[in-house]
Amino acid sequence: MDDSLRAGVAIYNAGAYRAAHGAWESVWLGLEDGSDDERFLHGLIQFTAAVHHARAQNYSGAIGLASSAQTYLDGLPDDYRGLDIDGVRTALSRLESDPDIVVRDDPPRLRLDGQVVTLDDLDFDGIVVAAETLAEELEGYDESVVEDAIEYARTEVSNGAQTQFTAMVFDFVQNDTQRGLVYQRMTEHVRLKRRREDDVTGLFE
């Protein structure tokens, strides 16, 4: 869960409030219903959804989600798995009573191990989760291209050479202003790599 939790927190802190849930959802769906971890991730998912709806000025939806999120987080320690749950509860209470607060002011940041985690703080495993999540949740990206780039990057890392694909996967996540251009470059390199692999497939069989 650690890589998914950290990636989702970083995505949220980058302002992609709706997309953040994607980093947690696959883990959450596999957890025992009603367990502390399940309630924790369920509450976080609803918290980010509440912020997203409040930012879109869907105040009734935001209030309902904020109330539901508090119910899921109720009874968990103030610091759960390193995340500042107390800060989340405070933000939810404010949002529930005044959902316009996240329109007037920036939404509160999430803190993990006392730190506001950003996309620049993620290691390779966290970057992989974030790249998969952003490709799935944001419009305009072919998930299969990003998945292939990740696999090529894994090969680079296992060979001890974090070079071309590794750099592109990191840039795709961390360089939000140039993400489209990075994705275009990634697509070209993935297609070239696929073509080269296809050219040698079966030659020595």
PDB file of C-alpha atoms in Angstrom, residues 58-188:
ATOM      1  CA  ASN A  58     -21.299  21.140  -6.697  1.00  0.00           C
ATOM      2  CA  TYR A  59     -21.775  22.039  -3.071  1.00  0.00           C
ATOM      3  CA  SER A  60     -24.492  19.529  -2.174  1.00  0.00           C
ATOM      4  CA  GLY A  61     -22.349  16.685  -3.522  1.00  0.00           C
ATOM      5  CA  ALA A  62     -19.300  18.009  -1.695  1.00  0.00           C
ATOM      6  CA  ILE A  63     -21.150  18.255   1.623  1.00  0.00           C
ATOM      7  CA  GLY A  64     -22.522  14.726   1.323  1.00  0.00           C
ATOM      8  CA  LEU A  65     -19.113  13.282   0.484  1.00  0.00           C
ATOM      9  CA  ALA A  66     -17.427  15.230   3.296  1.00  0.00           C
ATOM     10  CA  SER A  67     -19.919  13.813   5.789  1.00  0.00           C
ATOM     11  CA  SER A  68     -19.470  10.278   4.447  1.00  0.00           C
ATOM     12  CA  ALA A  69     -15.673  10.594   4.494  1.00  0.00           C
ATOM     13  CA  GLN A  70     -15.760  11.585   8.150  1.00  0.00           C
ATOM     14  CA  THR A  71     -17.820   8.510   8.930  1.00  0.00           C
ATOM     15  CA  TYR A  72     -15.247   6.228   7.304  1.00  0.00           C
ATOM     16  CA  LEU A  73     -12.326   7.935   9.068  1.00  0.00           C
ATOM     17  CA  ASP A  74     -14.069   7.966  12.453  1.00  0.00           C
ATOM     18  CA  GLY A  75     -12.183   5.967  15.061  1.00  0.00           C
ATOM     19  CA  LEU A  76      -8.884   5.846  13.182  1.00  0.00           C
ATOM     20  CA  PRO A  77      -5.799   7.258  14.936  1.00  0.00           C
ATOM     21  CA  ASP A  78      -4.938  10.896  14.209  1.00  0.00           C
ATOM     22  CA  ASP A  79      -1.814   9.644  12.439  1.00  0.00           C
ATOM     23  CA  TYR A  80      -2.651   6.521  10.443  1.00  0.00           C
ATOM     24  CA  ARG A  81      -0.035   4.890   8.203  1.00  0.00           C
ATOM     25  CA  GLY A  82       1.885   8.144   8.531  1.00  0.00           C
ATOM     26  CA  LEU A  83      -0.927  10.276   7.107  1.00  0.00           C
ATOM     27  CA  ASP A  84      -2.217  13.253   9.096  1.00  0.00           C
ATOM     28  CA  ILE A  85      -5.814  12.074   9.568  1.00  0.00           C
ATOM     29  CA  ASP A  86      -6.470  14.817  12.113  1.00  0.00           C
ATOM     30  CA  GLY A  87      -5.711  17.412   9.433  1.00  0.00           C
ATOM     31  CA  VAL A  88      -8.033  15.639   7.000  1.00  0.00           C
ATOM     32  CA  ARG A  89     -10.832  15.602   9.590  1.00  0.00           C
ATOM     33  CA  THR A  90     -10.380  19.323  10.210  1.00  0.00           C
ATOM     34  CA  ALA A  91     -10.509  20.012   6.473  1.00  0.00           C
ATOM     35  CA  LEU A  92     -13.638  17.879   6.111  1.00  0.00           C
ATOM     36  CA  SER A  93     -15.408  19.725   8.931  1.00  0.00           C
ATOM     37  CA  ARG A  94     -14.611  23.076   7.346  1.00  0.00           C
ATOM     38  CA  LEU A  95     -15.662  21.861   3.918  1.00  0.00           C
ATOM     39  CA  GLU A  96     -18.923  20.466   5.278  1.00  0.00           C
ATOM     40  CA  SER A  97     -19.853  23.758   6.940  1.00  0.00           C
ATOM     41  CA  ASP A  98     -18.529  25.990   4.147  1.00  0.00           C
ATOM     42  CA  PRO A  99     -17.844  24.102   0.879  1.00  0.00           C
ATOM     43  CA  ASP A 100     -16.939  27.356  -0.877  1.00  0.00           C
ATOM     44  CA  ILE A 101     -13.757  27.480   1.209  1.00  0.00           C
ATOM     45  CA  VAL A 102     -11.840  25.378  -1.318  1.00  0.00           C
ATOM     46  CA  VAL A 103     -12.874  27.787  -4.059  1.00  0.00           C
ATOM     47  CA  ARG A 104     -11.800  30.891  -2.146  1.00  0.00           C
ATOM     48  CA  ASP A 105      -8.610  29.288  -0.843  1.00  0.00           C
ATOM     49  CA  ASP A 106      -6.382  26.473  -2.024  1.00  0.00           C
ATOM     50  CA  PRO A 107      -7.524  23.080  -0.688  1.00  0.00           C
ATOM     51  CA  PRO A 108      -5.502  21.802   2.265  1.00  0.00           C
ATOM     52  CA  ARG A 109      -2.383  19.787   1.508  1.00  0.00           C
ATOM     53  CA  LEU A 110      -2.068  16.187   2.663  1.00  0.00           C
ATOM     54  CA  ARG A 111       0.845  15.380   4.963  1.00  0.00           C
ATOM     55  CA  LEU A 112       2.572  12.013   5.061  1.00  0.00           C
ATOM     56  CA  ASP A 113       5.181  11.378   7.751  1.00  0.00           C
ATOM     57  CA  GLY A 114       4.992  15.084   8.569  1.00  0.00           C
ATOM     58  CA  GLN A 115       5.833  16.109   4.992  1.00  0.00           C
ATOM     59  CA  VAL A 116       3.767  17.620   2.184  1.00  0.00           C
ATOM     60  CA  VAL A 117       4.700  14.963  -0.370  1.00  0.00           C
ATOM     61  CA  THR A 118       5.040  16.195  -3.958  1.00  0.00           C
ATOM     62  CA  LEU A 119       5.535  14.382  -7.251  1.00  0.00           C
ATOM     63  CA  ASP A 120       9.222  15.321  -7.046  1.00  0.00           C
ATOM     64  CA  ASP A 121       9.503  13.292  -3.815  1.00  0.00           C
ATOM     65  CA  LEU A 122       8.486   9.970  -5.371  1.00  0.00           C
ATOM     66  CA  ASP A 123      10.978   7.168  -5.949  1.00  0.00           C
ATOM     67  CA  PHE A 124      10.779   4.846  -8.952  1.00  0.00           C
ATOM     68  CA  ASP A 125       8.035   2.607  -7.527  1.00  0.00           C
ATOM     69  CA  GLY A 126       5.932   5.627  -6.560  1.00  0.00           C
ATOM     70  CA  ILE A 127       6.506   7.195  -9.979  1.00  0.00           C
ATOM     71  CA  VAL A 128       5.235   4.001 -11.637  1.00  0.00           C
ATOM     72  CA  VAL A 129       1.981   4.137  -9.655  1.00  0.00           C
ATOM     73  CA  ALA A 130       1.596   7.840 -10.417  1.00  0.00           C
ATOM     74  CA  ALA A 131       2.304   7.365 -14.151  1.00  0.00           C
ATOM     75  CA  GLU A 132      -0.263   4.559 -14.437  1.00  0.00           C
ATOM     76  CA  THR A 133      -2.808   6.607 -12.502  1.00  0.00           C
ATOM     77  CA  LEU A 134      -2.348   9.807 -14.501  1.00  0.00           C
ATOM     78  CA  ALA A 135      -2.511   7.925 -17.814  1.00  0.00           C
ATOM     79  CA  GLU A 136      -5.777   6.311 -16.721  1.00  0.00           C
ATOM     80  CA  GLU A 137      -7.427   9.298 -15.043  1.00  0.00           C
ATOM     81  CA  LEU A 138      -6.427  12.185 -17.321  1.00  0.00           C
ATOM     82  CA  GLU A 139      -7.756  12.581 -20.842  1.00  0.00           C
ATOM     83  CA  GLY A 140      -5.625  12.238 -23.951  1.00  0.00           C
ATOM     84  CA  TYR A 141      -3.241   9.451 -22.961  1.00  0.00           C
ATOM     85  CA  ASP A 142      -3.058   5.878 -24.219  1.00  0.00           C
ATOM     86  CA  GLU A 143      -2.516   3.739 -21.127  1.00  0.00           C
ATOM     87  CA  SER A 144      -0.797   1.004 -23.149  1.00  0.00           C
ATOM     88  CA  VAL A 145       1.924   3.433 -24.273  1.00  0.00           C
ATOM     89  CA  VAL A 146       2.657   4.469 -20.688  1.00  0.00           C
ATOM     90  CA  GLU A 147       2.544   0.840 -19.510  1.00  0.00           C
ATOM     91  CA  ASP A 148       5.076  -0.178 -22.160  1.00  0.00           C
ATOM     92  CA  ALA A 149       7.320   2.764 -21.281  1.00  0.00           C
ATOM     93  CA  ILE A 150       7.182   1.654 -17.649  1.00  0.00           C
ATOM     94  CA  GLU A 151       8.168  -1.908 -18.573  1.00  0.00           C
ATOM     95  CA  TYR A 152      11.102  -0.635 -20.636  1.00  0.00           C
ATOM     96  CA  ALA A 153      12.066   1.606 -17.700  1.00  0.00           C
ATOM     97  CA  ARG A 154      11.924  -1.399 -15.336  1.00  0.00           C
ATOM     98  CA  THR A 155      14.357  -3.215 -17.606  1.00  0.00           C
ATOM     99  CA  GLU A 156      16.683  -0.216 -17.540  1.00  0.00           C
ATOM    100  CA  VAL A 157      16.524  -0.073 -13.741  1.00  0.00           C
ATOM    101  CA  SER A 158      17.132  -3.821 -13.359  1.00  0.00           C
ATOM    102  CA  ASN A 159      20.179  -3.460 -15.628  1.00  0.00           C
ATOM    103  CA  GLY A 160      21.455  -0.619 -13.464  1.00  0.00           C
ATOM    104  CA  ALA A 161      21.040   2.015 -16.185  1.00  0.00           C
ATOM    105  CA  GLN A 162      18.229   4.482 -15.545  1.00  0.00           C
ATOM    106  CA  THR A 163      18.326   6.212 -18.901  1.00  0.00           C
ATOM    107  CA  GLN A 164      15.899   6.952 -21.724  1.00  0.00           C
ATOM    108  CA  PHE A 165      12.602   5.385 -20.672  1.00  0.00           C
ATOM    109  CA  THR A 166      13.199   5.919 -16.977  1.00  0.00           C
ATOM    110  CA  ALA A 167      13.712   9.634 -17.570  1.00  0.00           C
ATOM    111  CA  MET A 168      10.585   9.851 -19.717  1.00  0.00           C
ATOM    112  CA  VAL A 169       8.404   8.125 -17.125  1.00  0.00           C
ATOM    113  CA  PHE A 170       9.683  10.483 -14.419  1.00  0.00           C
ATOM    114  CA  ASP A 171       9.121  13.501 -16.696  1.00  0.00           C
ATOM    115  CA  PHE A 172       5.599  12.335 -17.575  1.00  0.00           C
ATOM    116  CA  VAL A 173       4.699  12.420 -13.887  1.00  0.00           C
ATOM    117  CA  GLN A 174       6.697  15.371 -12.614  1.00  0.00           C
ATOM    118  CA  ASN A 175       6.602  17.832 -15.528  1.00  0.00           C
ATOM    119  CA  ASP A 176       2.900  18.664 -15.621  1.00  0.00           C
ATOM    120  CA  THR A 177       3.302  21.762 -17.810  1.00  0.00           C
ATOM    121  CA  GLN A 178       5.082  19.728 -20.509  1.00  0.00           C
ATOM    122  CA  ARG A 179       3.291  16.404 -19.931  1.00  0.00           C
ATOM    123  CA  GLY A 180       1.719  16.408 -23.388  1.00  0.00           C
ATOM    124  CA  LEU A 181       5.069  16.912 -25.104  1.00  0.00           C
ATOM    125  CA  VAL A 182       6.720  14.300 -22.907  1.00  0.00           C
ATOM    126  CA  TYR A 183       3.935  11.868 -23.814  1.00  0.00           C
ATOM    127  CA  GLN A 184       4.431  12.543 -27.531  1.00  0.00           C
ATOM    128  CA  ARG A 185       8.152  11.791 -27.206  1.00  0.00           C
ATOM    129  CA  MET A 186       7.348   8.709 -25.135  1.00  0.00           C
ATOM    130  CA  THR A 187       4.906   7.483 -27.783  1.00  0.00           C
ATOM    131  CA  GLU A 188       7.519   7.821 -30.532  1.00  0.00           C
TER     132      GLU A 188
END
